[in-house]
Coordinates of C-alpha atoms in Angstrom, one line a residue:
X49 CA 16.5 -0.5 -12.4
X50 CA 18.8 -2.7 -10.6
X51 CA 18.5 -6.2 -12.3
X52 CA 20.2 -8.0 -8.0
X53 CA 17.4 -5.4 -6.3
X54 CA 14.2 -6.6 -8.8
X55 CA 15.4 -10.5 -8.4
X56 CA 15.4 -9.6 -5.0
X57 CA 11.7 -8.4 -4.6
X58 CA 10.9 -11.3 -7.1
X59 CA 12.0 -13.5 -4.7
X60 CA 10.7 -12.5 -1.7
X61 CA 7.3 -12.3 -3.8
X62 CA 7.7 -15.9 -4.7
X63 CA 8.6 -16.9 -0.3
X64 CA 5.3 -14.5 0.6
X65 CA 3.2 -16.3 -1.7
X66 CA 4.3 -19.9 -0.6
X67 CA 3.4 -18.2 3.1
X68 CA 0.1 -17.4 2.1
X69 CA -0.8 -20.8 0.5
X70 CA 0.8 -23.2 3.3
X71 CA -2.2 -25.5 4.6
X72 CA -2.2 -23.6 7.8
X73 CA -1.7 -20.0 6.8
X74 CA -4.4 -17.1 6.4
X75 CA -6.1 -19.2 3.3
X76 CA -7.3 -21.5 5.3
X77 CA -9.0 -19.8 8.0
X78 CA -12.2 -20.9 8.1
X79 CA -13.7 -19.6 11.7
X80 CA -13.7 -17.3 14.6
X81 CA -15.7 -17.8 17.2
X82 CA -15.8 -16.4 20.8
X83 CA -16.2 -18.0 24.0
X84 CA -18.7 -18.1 27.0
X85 CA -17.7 -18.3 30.9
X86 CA -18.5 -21.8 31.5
X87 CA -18.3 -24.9 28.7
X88 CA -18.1 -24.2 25.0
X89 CA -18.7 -27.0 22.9
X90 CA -16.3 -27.5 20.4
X91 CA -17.4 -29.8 17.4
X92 CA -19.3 -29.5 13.8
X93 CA -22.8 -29.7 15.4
X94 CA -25.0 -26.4 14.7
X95 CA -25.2 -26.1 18.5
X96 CA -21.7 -25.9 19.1
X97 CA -20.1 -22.8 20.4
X98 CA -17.0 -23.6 18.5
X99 CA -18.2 -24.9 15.3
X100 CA -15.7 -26.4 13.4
X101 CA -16.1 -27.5 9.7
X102 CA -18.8 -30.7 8.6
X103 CA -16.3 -33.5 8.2
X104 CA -15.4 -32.9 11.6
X105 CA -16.9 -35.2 14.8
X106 CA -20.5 -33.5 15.7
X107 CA -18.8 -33.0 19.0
X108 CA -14.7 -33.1 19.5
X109 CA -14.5 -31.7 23.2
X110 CA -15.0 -28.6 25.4
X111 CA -12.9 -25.8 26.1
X112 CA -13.8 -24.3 29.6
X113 CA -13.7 -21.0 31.1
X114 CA -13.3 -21.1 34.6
X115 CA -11.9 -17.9 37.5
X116 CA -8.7 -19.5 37.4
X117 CA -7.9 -21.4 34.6
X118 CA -8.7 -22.0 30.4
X119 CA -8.4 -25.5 29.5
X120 CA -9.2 -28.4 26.9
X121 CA -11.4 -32.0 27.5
X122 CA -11.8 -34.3 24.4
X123 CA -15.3 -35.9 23.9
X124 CA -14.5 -39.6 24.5
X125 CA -14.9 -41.3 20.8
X126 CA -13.0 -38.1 19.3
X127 CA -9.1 -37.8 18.1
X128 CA -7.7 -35.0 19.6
X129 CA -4.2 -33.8 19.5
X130 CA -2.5 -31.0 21.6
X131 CA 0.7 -29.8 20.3
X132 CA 0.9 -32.8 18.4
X133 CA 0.1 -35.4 21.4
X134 CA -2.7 -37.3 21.7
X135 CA -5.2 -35.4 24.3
X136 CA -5.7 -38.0 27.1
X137 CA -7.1 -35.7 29.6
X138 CA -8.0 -32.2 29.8
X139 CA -5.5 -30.1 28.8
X140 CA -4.5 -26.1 30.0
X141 CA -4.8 -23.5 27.0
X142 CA -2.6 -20.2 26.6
X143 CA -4.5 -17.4 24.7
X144 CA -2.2 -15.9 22.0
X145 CA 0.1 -19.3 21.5
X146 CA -0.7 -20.4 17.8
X147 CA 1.8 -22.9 18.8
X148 CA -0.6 -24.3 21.6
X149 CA -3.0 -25.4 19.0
X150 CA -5.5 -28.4 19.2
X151 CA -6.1 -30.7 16.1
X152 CA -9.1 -33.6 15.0
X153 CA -9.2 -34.6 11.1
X154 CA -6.3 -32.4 10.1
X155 CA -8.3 -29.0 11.5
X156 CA -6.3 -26.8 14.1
X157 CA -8.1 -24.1 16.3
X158 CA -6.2 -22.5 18.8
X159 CA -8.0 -19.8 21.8
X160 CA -6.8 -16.1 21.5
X161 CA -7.4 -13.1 23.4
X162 CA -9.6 -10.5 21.7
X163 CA -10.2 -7.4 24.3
X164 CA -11.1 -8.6 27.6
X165 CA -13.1 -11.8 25.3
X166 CA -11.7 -15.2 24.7
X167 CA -11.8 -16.2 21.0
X168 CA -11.0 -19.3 18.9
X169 CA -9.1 -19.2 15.6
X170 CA -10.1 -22.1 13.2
X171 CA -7.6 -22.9 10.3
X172 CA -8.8 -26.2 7.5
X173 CA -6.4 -26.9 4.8
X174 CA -9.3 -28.0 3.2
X175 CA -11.1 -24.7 2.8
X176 CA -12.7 -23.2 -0.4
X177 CA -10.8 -20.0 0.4
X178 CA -7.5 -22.0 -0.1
X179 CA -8.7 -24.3 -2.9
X180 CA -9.8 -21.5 -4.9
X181 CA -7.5 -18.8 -4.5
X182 CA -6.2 -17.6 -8.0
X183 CA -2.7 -15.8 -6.4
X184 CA -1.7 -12.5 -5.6
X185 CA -2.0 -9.6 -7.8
X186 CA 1.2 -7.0 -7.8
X187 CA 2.2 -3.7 -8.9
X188 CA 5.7 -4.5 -11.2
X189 CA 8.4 -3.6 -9.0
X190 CA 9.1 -0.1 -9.0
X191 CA 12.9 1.5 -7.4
X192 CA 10.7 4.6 -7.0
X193 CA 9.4 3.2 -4.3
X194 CA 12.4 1.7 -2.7
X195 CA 13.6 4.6 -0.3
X196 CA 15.6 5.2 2.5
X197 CA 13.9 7.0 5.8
X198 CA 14.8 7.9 9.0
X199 CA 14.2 6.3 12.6
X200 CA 13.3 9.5 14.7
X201 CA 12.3 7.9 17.8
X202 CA 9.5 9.6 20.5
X203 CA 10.9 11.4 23.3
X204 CA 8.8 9.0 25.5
X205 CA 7.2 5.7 24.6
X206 CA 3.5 6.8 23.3
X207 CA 0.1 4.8 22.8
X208 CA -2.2 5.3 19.9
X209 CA -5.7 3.9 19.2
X210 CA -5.8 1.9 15.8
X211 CA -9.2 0.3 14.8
X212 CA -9.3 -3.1 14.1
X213 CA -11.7 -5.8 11.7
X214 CA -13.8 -6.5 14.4
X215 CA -15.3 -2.5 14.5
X216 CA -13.4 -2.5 17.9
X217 CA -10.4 -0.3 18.9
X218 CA -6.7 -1.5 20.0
X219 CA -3.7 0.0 21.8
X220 CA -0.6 -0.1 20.7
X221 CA 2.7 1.3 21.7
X222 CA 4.4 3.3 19.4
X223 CA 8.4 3.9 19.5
X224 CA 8.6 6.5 16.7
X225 CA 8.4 7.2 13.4
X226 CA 10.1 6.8 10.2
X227 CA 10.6 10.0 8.3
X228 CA 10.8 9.4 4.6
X229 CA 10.5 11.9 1.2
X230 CA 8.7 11.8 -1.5
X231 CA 9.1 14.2 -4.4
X232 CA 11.0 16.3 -2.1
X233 CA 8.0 16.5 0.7
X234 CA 8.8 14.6 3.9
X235 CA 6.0 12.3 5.5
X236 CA 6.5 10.3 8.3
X237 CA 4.8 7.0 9.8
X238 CA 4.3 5.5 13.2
X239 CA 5.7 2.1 13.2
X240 CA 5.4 -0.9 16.0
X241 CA 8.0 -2.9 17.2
X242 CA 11.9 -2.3 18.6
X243 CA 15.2 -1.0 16.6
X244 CA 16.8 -4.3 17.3
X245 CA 13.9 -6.5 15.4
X246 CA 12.9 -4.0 12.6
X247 CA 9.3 -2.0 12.6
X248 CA 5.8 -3.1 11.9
X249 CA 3.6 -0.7 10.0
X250 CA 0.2 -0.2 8.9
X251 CA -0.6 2.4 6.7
X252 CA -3.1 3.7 3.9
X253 CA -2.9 5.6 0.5
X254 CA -4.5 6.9 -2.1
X255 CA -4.5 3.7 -4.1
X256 CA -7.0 2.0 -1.3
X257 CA -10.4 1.3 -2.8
X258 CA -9.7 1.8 -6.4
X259 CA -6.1 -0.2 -6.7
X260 CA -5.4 -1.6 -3.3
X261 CA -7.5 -3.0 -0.4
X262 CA -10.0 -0.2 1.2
X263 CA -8.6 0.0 4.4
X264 CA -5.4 0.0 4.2
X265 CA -1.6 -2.5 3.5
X266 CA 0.8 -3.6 5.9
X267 CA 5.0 -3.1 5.8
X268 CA 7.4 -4.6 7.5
X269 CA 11.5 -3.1 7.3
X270 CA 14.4 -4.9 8.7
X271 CA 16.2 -3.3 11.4
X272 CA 17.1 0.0 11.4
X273 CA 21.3 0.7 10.6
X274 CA 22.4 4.1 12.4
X275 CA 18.8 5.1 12.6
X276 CA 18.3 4.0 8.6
X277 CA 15.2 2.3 8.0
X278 CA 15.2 0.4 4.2
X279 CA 11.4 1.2 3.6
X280 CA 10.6 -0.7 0.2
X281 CA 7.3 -0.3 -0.1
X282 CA 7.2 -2.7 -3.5
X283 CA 7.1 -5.4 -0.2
X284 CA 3.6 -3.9 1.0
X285 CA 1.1 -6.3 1.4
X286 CA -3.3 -6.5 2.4
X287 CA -3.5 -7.5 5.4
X288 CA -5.4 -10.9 6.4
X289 CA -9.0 -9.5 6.5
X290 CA -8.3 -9.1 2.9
X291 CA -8.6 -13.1 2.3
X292 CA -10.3 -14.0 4.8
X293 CA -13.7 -12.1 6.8
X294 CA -12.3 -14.3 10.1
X295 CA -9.6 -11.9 10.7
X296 CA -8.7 -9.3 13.1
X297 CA -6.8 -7.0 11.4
X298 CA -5.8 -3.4 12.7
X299 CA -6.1 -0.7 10.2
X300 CA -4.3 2.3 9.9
X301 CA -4.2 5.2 12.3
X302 CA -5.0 8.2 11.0
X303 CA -1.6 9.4 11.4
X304 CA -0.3 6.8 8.8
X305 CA -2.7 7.7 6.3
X306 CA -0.6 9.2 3.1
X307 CA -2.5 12.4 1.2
X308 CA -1.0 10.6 -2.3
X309 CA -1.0 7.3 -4.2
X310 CA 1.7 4.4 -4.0
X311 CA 1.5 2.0 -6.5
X312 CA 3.7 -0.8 -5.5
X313 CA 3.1 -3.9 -3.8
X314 CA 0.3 -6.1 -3.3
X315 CA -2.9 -4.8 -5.5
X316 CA -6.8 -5.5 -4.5
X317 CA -9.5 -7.6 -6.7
X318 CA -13.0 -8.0 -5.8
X319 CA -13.3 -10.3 -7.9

């Protein structure tokens, strides 16, 4: 084993844990909870529609729904910021920006788009999920499972259904697929995203349920070389939904789901 490629995968091990343990990453999401057509009451009262954590202000605001617009209004004794400005009058949302996010006592939540629904993402660096997470459980790093495939992109851009966290179904578009071999049998996966910014892939294998998560690990790849896609899967990871049960993760389509084991990259613990 190549000592430069194992310090390598160490390393990017050590930056994907920092990720996963930064006050705002998928640790400390804490809530998801969609919205109404009309006034949603954001705050830590047990009749909000947004219910944000108990050291938070019974009520912080509203987000409203209306025909033509999404937007923010502070409740007048609470400390809002938007984008890091103080929130002095209401305030247009963008579903999807995590940028775009709203803060009171160090808690961000931020509106997304779920289907044709309007959902809000909750993140507290104060969360027990964060507090008590114990770190990330790998396979050792393994050059077996370091390999080299091939871009072979579709003749036409193509949509698939994947299923996602929430029991629903999404559509993505789907470039191609990445042609690999394994003990001398080629497999291929569909992958998301362009040549120029490297591929997105979810996919499953024989390992989920006993040694990885159930449904299934994510893989990204840098961008392809010539058609050469680097697809190391000692850099596979669970997806959100595996720390957290306010995720909305996509699992694998049935196409990317591998008739034999991997064991490299991230492992699962109930526990």
């Amino acid at each position: 084993m190549s000592d430069d490629w194992e310090k390598s995968i160490l390393a990017w091990r050590e930056k994907f844990e920092r990720a996963r343990r930064n006050p705002y990453g998928w640790l400390s999401l804490v809530g998801l909870d969609f919205l109404e057509p009309g006034d949603n009451i954001v705050g830590s009262s047990k009749s909000s529609r947004v219910r944000l954590p108990n050291h938070c202000l019974p009520e912080v605001g509203v987000i409203s729904i209306t025909d033509e617009a999404l937007f923010f209004t502070a409740a007048p004794a609470a400390n809002v910021r938007f984008k890091n400005e103080p929130v002095l009058d209401s305030v247009g949302l963008t579903p999807d920006d995590e940028d775009a996010f709203l803060e009171a006592d160090q808690v961000r939540f931020h509106v997304m788009r779920r289907g044709d629904k309007y959902c809000v993402r909750i993140k507290d660096p104060a969360a027990e999920s964060r507090r008590t997470f114990k770190g990330t459980e790998w396979f050792d790093p393994d050059q077996k499972w370091n390999l080299e495939g091939r871009f072979v992109p579709a003749e036409a851009p193509r949509s698939i259904e994947i299923p996602n966290a929430l029991g629903g179904i999404d559509r993505v578009m789907i470039p191609g697929v990445v042609a690999f071999s394994v003990e001398g049998k080629t497999h291929s996966l569909a992958v998301q995203g362009t040549e120029d910014n490297g591929f997105f892939i979810v996919f499953g294998d024989d390992t989920n349920g006993e040694e990885t998560y159930p449904p299934g690990r994510f893989i990204t790849t840098p961008p392809p070389k010539q058609r050469r896609v680097l697809l190391d899967f000692n850099r596979a990871h669970n997806p959100p939904c595996a720390l957290t049960p306010f995720a909305t993760c996509p699992y694998p389509p049935i196409e990317n789901r591998l008739g034999f084991a991997i064991p490299a990259g991230e492992r699962f613990s109930r526990d």
